[in-house]
Structures are given as structure tokens and as C-alpha cells.
PDB file of C-alpha atoms in Angstrom:
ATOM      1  CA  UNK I 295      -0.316 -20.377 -11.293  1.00 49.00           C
ATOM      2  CA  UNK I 296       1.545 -16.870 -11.426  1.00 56.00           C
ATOM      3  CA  UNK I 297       5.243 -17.118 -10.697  1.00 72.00           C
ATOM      4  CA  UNK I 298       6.269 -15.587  -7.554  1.00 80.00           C
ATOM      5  CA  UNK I 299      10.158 -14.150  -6.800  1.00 85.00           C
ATOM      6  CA  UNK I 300      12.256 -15.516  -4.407  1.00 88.00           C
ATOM      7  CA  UNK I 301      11.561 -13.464  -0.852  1.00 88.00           C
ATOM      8  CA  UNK I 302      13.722 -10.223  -0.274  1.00 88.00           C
ATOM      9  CA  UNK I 303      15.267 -10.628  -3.945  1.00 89.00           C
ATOM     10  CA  UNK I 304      14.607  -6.995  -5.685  1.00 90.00           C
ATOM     11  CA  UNK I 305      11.741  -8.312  -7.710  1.00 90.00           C
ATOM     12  CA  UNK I 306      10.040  -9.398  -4.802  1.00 90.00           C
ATOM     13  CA  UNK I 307      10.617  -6.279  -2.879  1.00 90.00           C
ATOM     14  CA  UNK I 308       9.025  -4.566  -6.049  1.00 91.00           C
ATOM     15  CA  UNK I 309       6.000  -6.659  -6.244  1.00 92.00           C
ATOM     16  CA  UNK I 310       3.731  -3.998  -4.410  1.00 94.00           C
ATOM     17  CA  UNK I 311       4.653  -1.290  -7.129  1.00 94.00           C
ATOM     18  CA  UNK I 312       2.221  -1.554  -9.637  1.00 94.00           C
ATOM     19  CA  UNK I 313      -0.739  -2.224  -7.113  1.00 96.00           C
ATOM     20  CA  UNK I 314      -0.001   0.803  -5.757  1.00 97.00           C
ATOM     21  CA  UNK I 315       0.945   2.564  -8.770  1.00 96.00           C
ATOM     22  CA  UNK I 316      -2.815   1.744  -9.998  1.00 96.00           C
ATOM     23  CA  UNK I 317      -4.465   3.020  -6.855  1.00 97.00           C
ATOM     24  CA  UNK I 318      -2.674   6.469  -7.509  1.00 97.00           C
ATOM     25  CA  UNK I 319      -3.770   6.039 -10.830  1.00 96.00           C
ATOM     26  CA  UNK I 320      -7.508   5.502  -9.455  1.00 97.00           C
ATOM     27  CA  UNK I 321      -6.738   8.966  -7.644  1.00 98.00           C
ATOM     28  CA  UNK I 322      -5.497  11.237 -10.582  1.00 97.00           C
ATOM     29  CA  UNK I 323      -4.727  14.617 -10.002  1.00 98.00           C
ATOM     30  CA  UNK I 324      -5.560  14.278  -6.212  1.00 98.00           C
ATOM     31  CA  UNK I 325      -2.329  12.640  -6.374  1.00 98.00           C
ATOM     32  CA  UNK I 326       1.031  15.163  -5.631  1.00 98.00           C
ATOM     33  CA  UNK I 327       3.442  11.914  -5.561  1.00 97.00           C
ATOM     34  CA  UNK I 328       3.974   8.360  -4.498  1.00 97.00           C
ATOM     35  CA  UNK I 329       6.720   6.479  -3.067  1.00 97.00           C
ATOM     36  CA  UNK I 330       6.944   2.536  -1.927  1.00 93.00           C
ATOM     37  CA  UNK I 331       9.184   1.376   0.615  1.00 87.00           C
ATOM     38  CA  UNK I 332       9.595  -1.900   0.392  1.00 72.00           C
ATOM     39  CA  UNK I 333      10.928  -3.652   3.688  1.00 81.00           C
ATOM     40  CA  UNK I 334       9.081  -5.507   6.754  1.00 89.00           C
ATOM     41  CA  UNK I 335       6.348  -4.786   6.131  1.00 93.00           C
ATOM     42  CA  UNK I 336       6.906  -4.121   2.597  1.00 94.00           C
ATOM     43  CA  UNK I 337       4.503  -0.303   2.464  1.00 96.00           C
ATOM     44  CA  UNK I 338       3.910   3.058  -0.071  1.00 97.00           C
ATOM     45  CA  UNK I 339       2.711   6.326   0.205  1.00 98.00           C
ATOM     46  CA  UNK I 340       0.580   8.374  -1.792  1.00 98.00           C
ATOM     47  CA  UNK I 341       0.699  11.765  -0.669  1.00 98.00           C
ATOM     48  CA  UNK I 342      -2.076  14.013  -1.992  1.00 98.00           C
ATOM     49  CA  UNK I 343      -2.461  17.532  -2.757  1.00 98.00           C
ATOM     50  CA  UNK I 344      -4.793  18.414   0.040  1.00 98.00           C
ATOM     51  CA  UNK I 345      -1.820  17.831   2.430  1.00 98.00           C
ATOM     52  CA  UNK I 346      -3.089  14.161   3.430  1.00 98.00           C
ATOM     53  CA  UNK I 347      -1.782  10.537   2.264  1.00 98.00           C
ATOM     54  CA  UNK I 348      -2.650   7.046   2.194  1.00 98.00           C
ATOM     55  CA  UNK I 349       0.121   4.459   3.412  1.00 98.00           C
ATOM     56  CA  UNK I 350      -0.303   1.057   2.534  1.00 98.00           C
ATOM     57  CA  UNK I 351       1.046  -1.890   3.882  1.00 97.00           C
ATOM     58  CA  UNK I 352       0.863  -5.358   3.706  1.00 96.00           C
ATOM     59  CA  UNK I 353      -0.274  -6.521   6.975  1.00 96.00           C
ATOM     60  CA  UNK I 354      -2.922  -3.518   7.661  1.00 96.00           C
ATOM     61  CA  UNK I 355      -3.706  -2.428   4.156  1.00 97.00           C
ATOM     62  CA  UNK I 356      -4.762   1.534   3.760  1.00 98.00           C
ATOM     63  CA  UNK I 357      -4.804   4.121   6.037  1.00 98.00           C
ATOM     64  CA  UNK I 358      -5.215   7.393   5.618  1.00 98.00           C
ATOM     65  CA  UNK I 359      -4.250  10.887   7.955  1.00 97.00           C
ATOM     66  CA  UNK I 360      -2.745  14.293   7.604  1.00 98.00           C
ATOM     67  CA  UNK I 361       0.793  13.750   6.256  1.00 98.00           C
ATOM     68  CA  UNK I 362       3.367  14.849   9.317  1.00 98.00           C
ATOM     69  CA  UNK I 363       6.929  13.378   7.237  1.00 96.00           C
ATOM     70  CA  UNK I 364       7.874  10.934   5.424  1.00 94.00           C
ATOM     71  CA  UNK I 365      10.234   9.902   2.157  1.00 94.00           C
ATOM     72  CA  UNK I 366      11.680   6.995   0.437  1.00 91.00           C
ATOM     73  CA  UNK I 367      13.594   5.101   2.917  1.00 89.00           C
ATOM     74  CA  UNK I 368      11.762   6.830   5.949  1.00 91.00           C
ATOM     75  CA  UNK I 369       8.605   5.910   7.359  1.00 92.00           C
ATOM     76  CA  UNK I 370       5.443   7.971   6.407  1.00 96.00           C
ATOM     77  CA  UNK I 371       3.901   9.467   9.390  1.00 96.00           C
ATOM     78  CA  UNK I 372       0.730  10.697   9.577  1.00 98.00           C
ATOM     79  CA  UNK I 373      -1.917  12.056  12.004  1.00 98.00           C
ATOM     80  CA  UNK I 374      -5.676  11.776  12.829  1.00 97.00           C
ATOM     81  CA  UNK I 375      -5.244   8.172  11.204  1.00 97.00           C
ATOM     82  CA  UNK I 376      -8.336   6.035   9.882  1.00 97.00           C
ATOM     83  CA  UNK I 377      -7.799   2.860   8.637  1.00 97.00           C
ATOM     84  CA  UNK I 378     -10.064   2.308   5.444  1.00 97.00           C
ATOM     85  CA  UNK I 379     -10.934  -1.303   5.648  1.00 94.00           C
ATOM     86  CA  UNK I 380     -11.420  -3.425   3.038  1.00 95.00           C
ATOM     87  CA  UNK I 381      -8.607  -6.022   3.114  1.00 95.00           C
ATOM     88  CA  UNK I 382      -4.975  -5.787   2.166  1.00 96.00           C
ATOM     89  CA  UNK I 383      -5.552  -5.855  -1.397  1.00 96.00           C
ATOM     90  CA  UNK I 384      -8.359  -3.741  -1.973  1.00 97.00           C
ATOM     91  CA  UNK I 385      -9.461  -3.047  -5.655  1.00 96.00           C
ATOM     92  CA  UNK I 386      -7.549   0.530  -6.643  1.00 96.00           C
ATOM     93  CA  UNK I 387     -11.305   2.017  -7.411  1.00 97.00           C
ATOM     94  CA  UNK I 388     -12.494   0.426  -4.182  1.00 97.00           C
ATOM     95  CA  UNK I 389      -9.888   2.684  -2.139  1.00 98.00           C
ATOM     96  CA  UNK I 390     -10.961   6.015  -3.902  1.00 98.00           C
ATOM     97  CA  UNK I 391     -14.518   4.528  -2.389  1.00 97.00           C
ATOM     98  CA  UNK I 392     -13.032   4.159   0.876  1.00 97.00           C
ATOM     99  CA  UNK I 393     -11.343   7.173   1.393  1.00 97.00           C
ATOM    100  CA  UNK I 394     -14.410   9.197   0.165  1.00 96.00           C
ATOM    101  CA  UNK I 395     -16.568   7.631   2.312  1.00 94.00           C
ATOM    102  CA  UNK I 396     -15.970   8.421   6.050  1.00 88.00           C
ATOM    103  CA  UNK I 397     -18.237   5.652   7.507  1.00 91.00           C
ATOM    104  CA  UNK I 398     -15.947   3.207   6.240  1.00 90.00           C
ATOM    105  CA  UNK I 399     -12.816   1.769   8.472  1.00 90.00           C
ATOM    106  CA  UNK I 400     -11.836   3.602  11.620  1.00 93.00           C
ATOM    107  CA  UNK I 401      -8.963   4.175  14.047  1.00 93.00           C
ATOM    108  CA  UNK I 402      -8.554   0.819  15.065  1.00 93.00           C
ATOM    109  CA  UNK I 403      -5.615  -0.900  13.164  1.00 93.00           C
ATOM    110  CA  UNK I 404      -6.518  -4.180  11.632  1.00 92.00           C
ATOM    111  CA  UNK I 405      -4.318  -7.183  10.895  1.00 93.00           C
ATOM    112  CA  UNK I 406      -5.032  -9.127   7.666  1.00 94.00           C
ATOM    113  CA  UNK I 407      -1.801 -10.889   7.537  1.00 93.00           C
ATOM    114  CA  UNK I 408       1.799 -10.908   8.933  1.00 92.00           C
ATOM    115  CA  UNK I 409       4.740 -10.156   6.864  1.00 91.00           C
ATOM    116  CA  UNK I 410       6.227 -13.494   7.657  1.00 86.00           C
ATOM    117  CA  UNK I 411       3.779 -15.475   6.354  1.00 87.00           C
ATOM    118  CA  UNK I 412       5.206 -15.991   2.650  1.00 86.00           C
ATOM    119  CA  UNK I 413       3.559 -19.037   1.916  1.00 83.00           C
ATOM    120  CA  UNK I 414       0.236 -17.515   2.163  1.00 88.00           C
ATOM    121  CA  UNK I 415      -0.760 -16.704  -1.234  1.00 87.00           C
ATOM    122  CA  UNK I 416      -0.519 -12.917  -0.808  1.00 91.00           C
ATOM    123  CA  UNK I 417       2.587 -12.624  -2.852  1.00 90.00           C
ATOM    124  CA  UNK I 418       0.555 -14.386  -5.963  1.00 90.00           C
ATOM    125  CA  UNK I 419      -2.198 -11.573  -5.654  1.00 92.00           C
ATOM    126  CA  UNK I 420       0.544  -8.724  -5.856  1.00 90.00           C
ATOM    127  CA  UNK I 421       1.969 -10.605  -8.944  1.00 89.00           C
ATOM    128  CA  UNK I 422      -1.625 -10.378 -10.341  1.00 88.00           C
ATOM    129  CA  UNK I 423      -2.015  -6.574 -10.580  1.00 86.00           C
ATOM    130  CA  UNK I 424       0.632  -6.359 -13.897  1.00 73.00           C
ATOM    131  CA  UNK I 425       2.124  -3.195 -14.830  1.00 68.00           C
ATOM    132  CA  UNK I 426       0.006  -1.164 -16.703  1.00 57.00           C
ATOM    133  CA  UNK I 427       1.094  -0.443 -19.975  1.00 53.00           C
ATOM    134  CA  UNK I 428       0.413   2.758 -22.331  1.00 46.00           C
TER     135      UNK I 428
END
């Protein structure tokens, strides 16, 4: 069983990085820079050179819109929004699937999980995508 930080320590607050890291890495040079923000709900952005993004968070997993604002500390917004589907914790390849493929997801948001629900084994999946090493 994978090792999980205390809640709202640093390393927990960090546990999304390197899932989210890998999606961008899925992306490659679509991607102009990412960012996580990590507090209730613990999200990221990717923002991509087109002049969309993709925010994920843990309760509604991806979405994806033309980028309005957004930096570390601030929440991204975005317009024309479409949720990709696909659970929380997509696969990072599975998002690049998602987001090229508009028949997927739509504007309703969905609700996998609630950020108060620590217990729930989601924090054991985030621990499960390791940094990726060179």
C-alpha cells in the first residue's frame, strides 16, 4: 500500500504535481506552461499555445476553454468550457484523446468526488503517478 502524506502538509498539497506534470508531458509542444494550485480543491493549469488551457481539479477532473486569466495563486478562468470526461484521474495519453476528440464530455460539470473526502483512496492514486525521472 503506497504511503500517503498527512492532509494539507506540503507534500500532500504537492501530490497532484507529477500527474499533471505527465499530462503536459502527453501534450508536448502544444504546451506554453503549467501551473498547480494546490488548495480546496487542490487544481493546475496547462495553458497551451493556441490560447486555450485545461484546468484540472480533483472533484471535476479536466476541462478545457479559451484561457480568460489566471496564475499561480489565482484561479484559472476560462470560457466556452467543456468538461472532457473520463474520471478524475484520467490516463495523461487518455486526456490528449479527450481534448482532441470533441464528442467526448460536454458543458455539464461532473462530480467524481468531493475534496473532503480524504479517506477515499484518491490520494493513493495521485501517489501512484511518481515523478518521472530523466
Amino acid at each position: 500500500m503506497t504511503q500517503t502524506p498527512e492532509p494539507y502538509s506540503q507534500e500532500w498539497l504537492r501530490l497532484p504535481v507529477s500527474y499533471v506534470r505527465q499530462v503536459a508531458e502527453a501534450l508536448g509542444e502544444r504546451v506554453a506552461r503549467w501551473w498547480d494550485d494546490p488548495f480546496d480543491p487542490r487544481d493546475a493549469t496547462i495553458e497551451l499555445a493556441d490560447g486555450t488551457a485545461l484546468v484540472w481539479d480533483e472533484e471535476s477532473g479536466w476541462r478545457h476553454g479559451r484561457f480568460v486569466s489566471g496564475e499561480q495563486g489565482v484561479r484559472t478562468e476560462l470560457a466556452d468550457v467543456r468538461y472532457l470526461g473520463g474520471g478524475v484521474l484520467p490516463a495523461p495519453t487518455r486526456v490528449v484523446t479527450l481534448l482532441d476528440d470533441p464528442a467526448y464530455g460536454g458543458a455539464s460539470c461532473p462530480e467524481y468526488r468531493r475534496h473532503t473526502h480524504l479517506d477515499d483512496g484518491f490520494d493513493q492514486a495521485l501517489a501512484g503517478f511518481v515523478p518521472i525521472t530523466a
